[in-house]
Short mmCIF file of C-alpha atoms in Angstrom, two decimals:
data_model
loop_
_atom_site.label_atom_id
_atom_site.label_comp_id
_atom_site.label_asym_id
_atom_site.label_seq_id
_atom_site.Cartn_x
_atom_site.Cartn_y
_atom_site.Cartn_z
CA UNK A 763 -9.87 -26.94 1.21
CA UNK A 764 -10.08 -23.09 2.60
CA UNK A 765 -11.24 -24.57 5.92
CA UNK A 766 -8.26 -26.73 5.75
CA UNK A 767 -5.73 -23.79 4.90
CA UNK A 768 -6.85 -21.93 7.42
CA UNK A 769 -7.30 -24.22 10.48
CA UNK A 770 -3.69 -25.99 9.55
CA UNK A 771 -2.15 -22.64 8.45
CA UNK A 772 -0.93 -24.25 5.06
CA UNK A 773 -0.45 -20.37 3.47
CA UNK A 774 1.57 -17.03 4.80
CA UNK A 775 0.33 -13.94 3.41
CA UNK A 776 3.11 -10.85 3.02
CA UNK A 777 2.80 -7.63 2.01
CA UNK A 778 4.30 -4.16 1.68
CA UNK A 779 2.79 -0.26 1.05
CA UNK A 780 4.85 2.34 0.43
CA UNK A 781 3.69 6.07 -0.03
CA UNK A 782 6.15 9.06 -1.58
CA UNK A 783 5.71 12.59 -2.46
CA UNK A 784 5.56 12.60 -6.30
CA UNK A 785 5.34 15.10 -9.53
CA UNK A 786 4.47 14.47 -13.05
CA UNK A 787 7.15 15.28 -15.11
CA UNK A 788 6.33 14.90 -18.43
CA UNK A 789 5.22 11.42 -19.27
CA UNK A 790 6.68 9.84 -15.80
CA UNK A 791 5.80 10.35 -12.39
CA UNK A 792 9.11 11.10 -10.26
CA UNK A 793 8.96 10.17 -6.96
CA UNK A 794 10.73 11.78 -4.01
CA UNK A 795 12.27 10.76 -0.23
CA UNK A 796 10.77 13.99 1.05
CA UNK A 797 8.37 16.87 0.63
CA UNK A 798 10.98 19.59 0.08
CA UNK A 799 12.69 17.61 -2.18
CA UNK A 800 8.91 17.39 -4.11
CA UNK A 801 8.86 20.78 -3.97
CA UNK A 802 12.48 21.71 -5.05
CA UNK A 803 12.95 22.68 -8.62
CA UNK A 804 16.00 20.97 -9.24
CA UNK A 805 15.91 18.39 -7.28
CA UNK A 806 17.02 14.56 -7.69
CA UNK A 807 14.06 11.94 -7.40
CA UNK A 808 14.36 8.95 -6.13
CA UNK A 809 12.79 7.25 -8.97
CA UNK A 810 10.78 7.44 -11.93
CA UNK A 811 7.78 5.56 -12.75
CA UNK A 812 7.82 5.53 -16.77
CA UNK A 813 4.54 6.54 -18.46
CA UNK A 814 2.88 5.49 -21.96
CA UNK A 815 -0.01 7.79 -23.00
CA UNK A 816 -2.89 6.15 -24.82
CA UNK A 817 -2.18 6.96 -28.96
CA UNK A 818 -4.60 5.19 -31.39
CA UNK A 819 -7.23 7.38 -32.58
CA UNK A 820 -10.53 7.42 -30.88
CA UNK A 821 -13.48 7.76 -32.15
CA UNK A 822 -14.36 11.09 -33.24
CA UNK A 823 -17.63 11.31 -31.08
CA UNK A 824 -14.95 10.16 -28.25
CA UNK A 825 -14.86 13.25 -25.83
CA UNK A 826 -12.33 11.62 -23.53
CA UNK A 827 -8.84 12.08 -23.40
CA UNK A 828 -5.96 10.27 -24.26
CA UNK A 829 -5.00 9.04 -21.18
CA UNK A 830 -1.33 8.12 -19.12
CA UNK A 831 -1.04 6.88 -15.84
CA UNK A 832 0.75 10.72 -14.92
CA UNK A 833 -2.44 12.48 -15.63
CA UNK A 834 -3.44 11.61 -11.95
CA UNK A 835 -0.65 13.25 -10.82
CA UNK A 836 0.23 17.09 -9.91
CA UNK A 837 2.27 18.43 -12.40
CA UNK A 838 5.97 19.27 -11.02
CA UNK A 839 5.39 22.82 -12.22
CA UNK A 840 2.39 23.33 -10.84
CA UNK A 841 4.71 23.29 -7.24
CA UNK A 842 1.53 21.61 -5.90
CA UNK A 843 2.52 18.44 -3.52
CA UNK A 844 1.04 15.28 -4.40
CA UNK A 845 1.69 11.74 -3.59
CA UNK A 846 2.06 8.34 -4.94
CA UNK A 847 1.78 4.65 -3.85
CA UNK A 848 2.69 1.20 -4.44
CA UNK A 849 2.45 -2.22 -3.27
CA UNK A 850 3.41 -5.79 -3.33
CA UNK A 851 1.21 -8.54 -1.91
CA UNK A 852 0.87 -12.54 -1.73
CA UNK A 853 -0.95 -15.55 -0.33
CA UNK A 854 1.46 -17.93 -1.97
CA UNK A 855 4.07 -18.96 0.55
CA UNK A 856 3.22 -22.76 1.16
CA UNK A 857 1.97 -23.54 -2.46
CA UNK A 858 4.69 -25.40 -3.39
CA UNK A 859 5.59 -27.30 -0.19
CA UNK A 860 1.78 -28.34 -0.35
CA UNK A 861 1.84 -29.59 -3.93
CA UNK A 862 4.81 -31.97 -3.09
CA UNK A 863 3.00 -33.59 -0.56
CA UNK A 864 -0.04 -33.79 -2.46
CA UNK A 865 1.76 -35.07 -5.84
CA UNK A 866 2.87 -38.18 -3.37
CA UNK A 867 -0.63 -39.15 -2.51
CA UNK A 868 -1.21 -38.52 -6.26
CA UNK A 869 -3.67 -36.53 -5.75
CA UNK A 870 -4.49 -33.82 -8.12
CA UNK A 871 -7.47 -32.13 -7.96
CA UNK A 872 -5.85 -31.00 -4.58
CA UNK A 873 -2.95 -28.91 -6.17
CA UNK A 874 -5.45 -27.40 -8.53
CA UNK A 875 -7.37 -26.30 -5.71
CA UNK A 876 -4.39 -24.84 -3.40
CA UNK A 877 -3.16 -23.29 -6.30
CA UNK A 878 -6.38 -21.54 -7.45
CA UNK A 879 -7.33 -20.94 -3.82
CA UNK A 880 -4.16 -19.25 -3.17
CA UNK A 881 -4.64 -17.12 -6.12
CA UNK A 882 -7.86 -15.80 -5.22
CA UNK A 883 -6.65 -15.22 -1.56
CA UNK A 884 -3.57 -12.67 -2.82
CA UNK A 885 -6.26 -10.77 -5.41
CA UNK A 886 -8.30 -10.75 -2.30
CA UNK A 887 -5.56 -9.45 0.26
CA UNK A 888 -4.41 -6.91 -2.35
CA UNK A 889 -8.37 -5.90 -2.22
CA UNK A 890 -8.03 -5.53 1.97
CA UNK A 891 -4.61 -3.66 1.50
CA UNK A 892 -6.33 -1.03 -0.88
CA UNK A 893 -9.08 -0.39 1.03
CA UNK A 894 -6.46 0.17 3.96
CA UNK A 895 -4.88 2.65 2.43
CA UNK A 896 -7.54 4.26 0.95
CA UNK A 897 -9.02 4.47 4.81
CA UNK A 898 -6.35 4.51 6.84
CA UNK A 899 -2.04 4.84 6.09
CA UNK A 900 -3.16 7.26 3.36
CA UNK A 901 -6.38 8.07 4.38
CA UNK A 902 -7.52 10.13 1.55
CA UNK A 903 -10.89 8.34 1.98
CA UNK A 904 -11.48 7.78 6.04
CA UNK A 905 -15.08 7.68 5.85
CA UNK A 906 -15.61 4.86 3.15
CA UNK A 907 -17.83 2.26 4.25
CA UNK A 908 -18.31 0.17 1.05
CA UNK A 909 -19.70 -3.94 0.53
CA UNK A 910 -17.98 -5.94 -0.74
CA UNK A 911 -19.94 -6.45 -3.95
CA UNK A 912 -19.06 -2.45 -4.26
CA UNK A 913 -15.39 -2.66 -3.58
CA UNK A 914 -15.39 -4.94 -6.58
CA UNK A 915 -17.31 -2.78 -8.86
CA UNK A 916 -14.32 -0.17 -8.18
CA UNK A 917 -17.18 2.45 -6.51
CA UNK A 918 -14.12 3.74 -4.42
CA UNK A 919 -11.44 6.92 -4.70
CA UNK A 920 -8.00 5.77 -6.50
CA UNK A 921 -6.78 2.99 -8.37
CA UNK A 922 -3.92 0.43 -8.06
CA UNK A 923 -2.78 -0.32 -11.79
CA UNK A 924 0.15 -3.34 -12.43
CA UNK A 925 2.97 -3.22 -14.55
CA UNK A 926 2.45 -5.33 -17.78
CA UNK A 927 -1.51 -4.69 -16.92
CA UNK A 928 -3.51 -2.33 -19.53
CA UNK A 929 -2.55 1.01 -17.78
CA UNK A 930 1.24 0.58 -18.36
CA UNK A 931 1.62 -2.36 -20.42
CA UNK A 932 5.76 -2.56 -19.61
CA UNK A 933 6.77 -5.03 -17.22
CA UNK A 934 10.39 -4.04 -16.58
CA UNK A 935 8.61 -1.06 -13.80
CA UNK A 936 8.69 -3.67 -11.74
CA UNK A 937 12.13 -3.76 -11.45
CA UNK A 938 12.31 -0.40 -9.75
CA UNK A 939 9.79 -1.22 -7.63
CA UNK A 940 11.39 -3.59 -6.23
CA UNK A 941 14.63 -1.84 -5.47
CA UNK A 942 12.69 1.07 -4.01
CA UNK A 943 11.03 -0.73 -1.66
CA UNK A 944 13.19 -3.60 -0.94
CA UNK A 945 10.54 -6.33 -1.76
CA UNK A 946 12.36 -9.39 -2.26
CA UNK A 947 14.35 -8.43 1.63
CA UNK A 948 10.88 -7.17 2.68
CA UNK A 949 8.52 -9.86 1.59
CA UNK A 950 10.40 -13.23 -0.04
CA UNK A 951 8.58 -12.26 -2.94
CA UNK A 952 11.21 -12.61 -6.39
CA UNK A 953 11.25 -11.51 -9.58
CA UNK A 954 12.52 -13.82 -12.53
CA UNK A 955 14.36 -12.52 -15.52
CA UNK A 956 11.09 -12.38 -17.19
CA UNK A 957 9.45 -9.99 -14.59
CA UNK A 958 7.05 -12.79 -13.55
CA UNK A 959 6.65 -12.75 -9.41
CA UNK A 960 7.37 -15.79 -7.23
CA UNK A 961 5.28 -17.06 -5.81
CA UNK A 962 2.92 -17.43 -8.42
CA UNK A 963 -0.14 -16.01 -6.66
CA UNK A 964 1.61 -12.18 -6.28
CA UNK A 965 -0.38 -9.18 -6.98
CA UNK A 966 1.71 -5.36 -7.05
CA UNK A 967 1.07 -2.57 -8.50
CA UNK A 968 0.98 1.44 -8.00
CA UNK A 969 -1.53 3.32 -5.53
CA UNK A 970 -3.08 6.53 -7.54
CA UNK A 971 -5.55 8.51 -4.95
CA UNK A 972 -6.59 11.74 -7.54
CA UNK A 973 -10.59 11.66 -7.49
CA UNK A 974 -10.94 11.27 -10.87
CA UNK A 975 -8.24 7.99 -10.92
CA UNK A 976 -9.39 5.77 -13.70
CA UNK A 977 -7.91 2.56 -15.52
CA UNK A 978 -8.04 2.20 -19.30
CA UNK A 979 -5.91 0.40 -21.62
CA UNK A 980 -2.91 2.41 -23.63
CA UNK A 981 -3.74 0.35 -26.90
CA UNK A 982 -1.64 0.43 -29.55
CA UNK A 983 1.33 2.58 -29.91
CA UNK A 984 3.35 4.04 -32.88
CA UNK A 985 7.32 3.95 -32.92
CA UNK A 986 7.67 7.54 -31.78
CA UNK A 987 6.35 7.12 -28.53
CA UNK A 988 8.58 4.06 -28.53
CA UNK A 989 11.82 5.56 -29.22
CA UNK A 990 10.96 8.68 -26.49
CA UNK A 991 9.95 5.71 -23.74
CA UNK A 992 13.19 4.19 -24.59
CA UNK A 993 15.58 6.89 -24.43
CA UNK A 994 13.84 8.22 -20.75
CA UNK A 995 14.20 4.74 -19.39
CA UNK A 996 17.85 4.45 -20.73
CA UNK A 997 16.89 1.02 -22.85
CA UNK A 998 17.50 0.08 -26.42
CA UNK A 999 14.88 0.66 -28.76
CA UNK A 1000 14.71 -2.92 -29.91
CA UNK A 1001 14.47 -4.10 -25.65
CA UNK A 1002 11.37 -2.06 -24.91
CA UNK A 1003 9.50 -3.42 -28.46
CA UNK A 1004 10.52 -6.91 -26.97
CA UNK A 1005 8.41 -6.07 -23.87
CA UNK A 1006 6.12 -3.96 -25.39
CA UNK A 1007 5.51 -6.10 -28.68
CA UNK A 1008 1.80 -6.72 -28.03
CA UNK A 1009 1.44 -3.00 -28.19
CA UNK A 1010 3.42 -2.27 -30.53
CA UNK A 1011 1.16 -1.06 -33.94
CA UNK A 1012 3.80 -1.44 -36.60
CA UNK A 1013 6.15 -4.44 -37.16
CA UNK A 1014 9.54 -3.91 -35.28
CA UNK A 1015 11.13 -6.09 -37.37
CA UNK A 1016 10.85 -3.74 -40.41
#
């Protein structure tokens, strides 16, 4: 089936990097157009990448921090300039045109495989893309010569956590995301109300380059953070527990 996508050209890939000078303000990272504008005390950013720091207690022999995506970036009052990334990749354009001509032949096992295949190709582009960066249009990394095997293993600079993933848990960041970089003009690829991408196989996410980048989950958070998250993003209360009700460690119904 691979041979066959790729000899008959049954898939189109897409994707789209974009890079901005950032600050951490607070809990959110705010991105800017320019570097003056970073640097400017009062400035306007372009947008805001919401954070959520991690909140359940650790284990008191725990010497790490509790961690937010905003730790891995330079602190707007620190007046250093820093940078931030994201992305918005798939291998999915073709699925669907592919599975009606294989649901006439009834035959099955073939839209499994084009779907799964496809799947694995986007997590794999999105792979290629970071390693790009990393290397090259950022280049905070030029010398990296990893395997494969390695790349996987995350023995590289810089991370590329997803909305609605562990890091940031919220899906509704992809919704800026979009706007800011134009993805559905850009790419084809769509967001539905639900912030699920289309095509299916889609992979996005943010491009953090600090050294000591790392993912981690946010766990479980109380309402307090809830209500602050909220009222920075502009939402109701009750809207963010909707999206963030798996993380949510009290019952928002009470």
């Amino acid at each position: 089936m691979l041979n066959t996508i790729v000899e008959k050209k049954l898939l189109r890939a897409t994707a789209i990097i974009a890079f901005w000078p950032a600050a951490a303000v607070g809990e959110d990272v705010q991105i800017y157009k320019d570097a003056e504008s970073a640097l400017a005390p009062d400035s306007t950013p372009l947008a805001t990448f919401f954070g959520l720091r991690q909140q359940a207690e650790k284990d008191s022999e725990d010497s790490e921090p509790y961690y937010s995506l905003t730790d891995f970036i330079a602190p707007k009052e620190t007046g250093l300039l820093d940078h931030i990334g994201a992305f918005a990749v798939s291998c999915g354009f073709g699925v669907d045109e592919q599975c009606v001509e294989f649901e006439k032949s009834h035959d099955d096992y073939s839209i499994i495989m084009i779907k799964a295949l496809a799947d694995r190709l986007t997590e794999a582009l999105a792979e290629r893309v970071h390693a790009d960066v990393r290397k090259t249009y950022w280049g905070y990394s030029p010398d990296e010569d990893l395997e494969p095997e390695e790349m996987l293993q995350v023995k590289y600079q810089g991370i590329r956590p997803a909305p609605g993933y562990p890091s940031q848990p919220e899906h509704t960041e992809k919704d800026m995301m979009w706007k800011v970089m134009d993805v559905e003009k850009e790419t084809g690829i769509t967001l539905t109300e639900s912030m699920a991408m289309t095509p299916a196989a889609a992979v996005s996410g943010v491009f953090f380059g600090h050294k000591e980048a790392k993912y981690f989950a946010v766990g479980k958070i109380e309402k307090d953070q809830v209500v602050d998250y909220a009222a920075r993003k502009g939402m109701e209360v009750s809207e963010v527990e909707r999206w963030l009700s798996s993380s949510l460690c009290y019952d928002a119904d009470d």
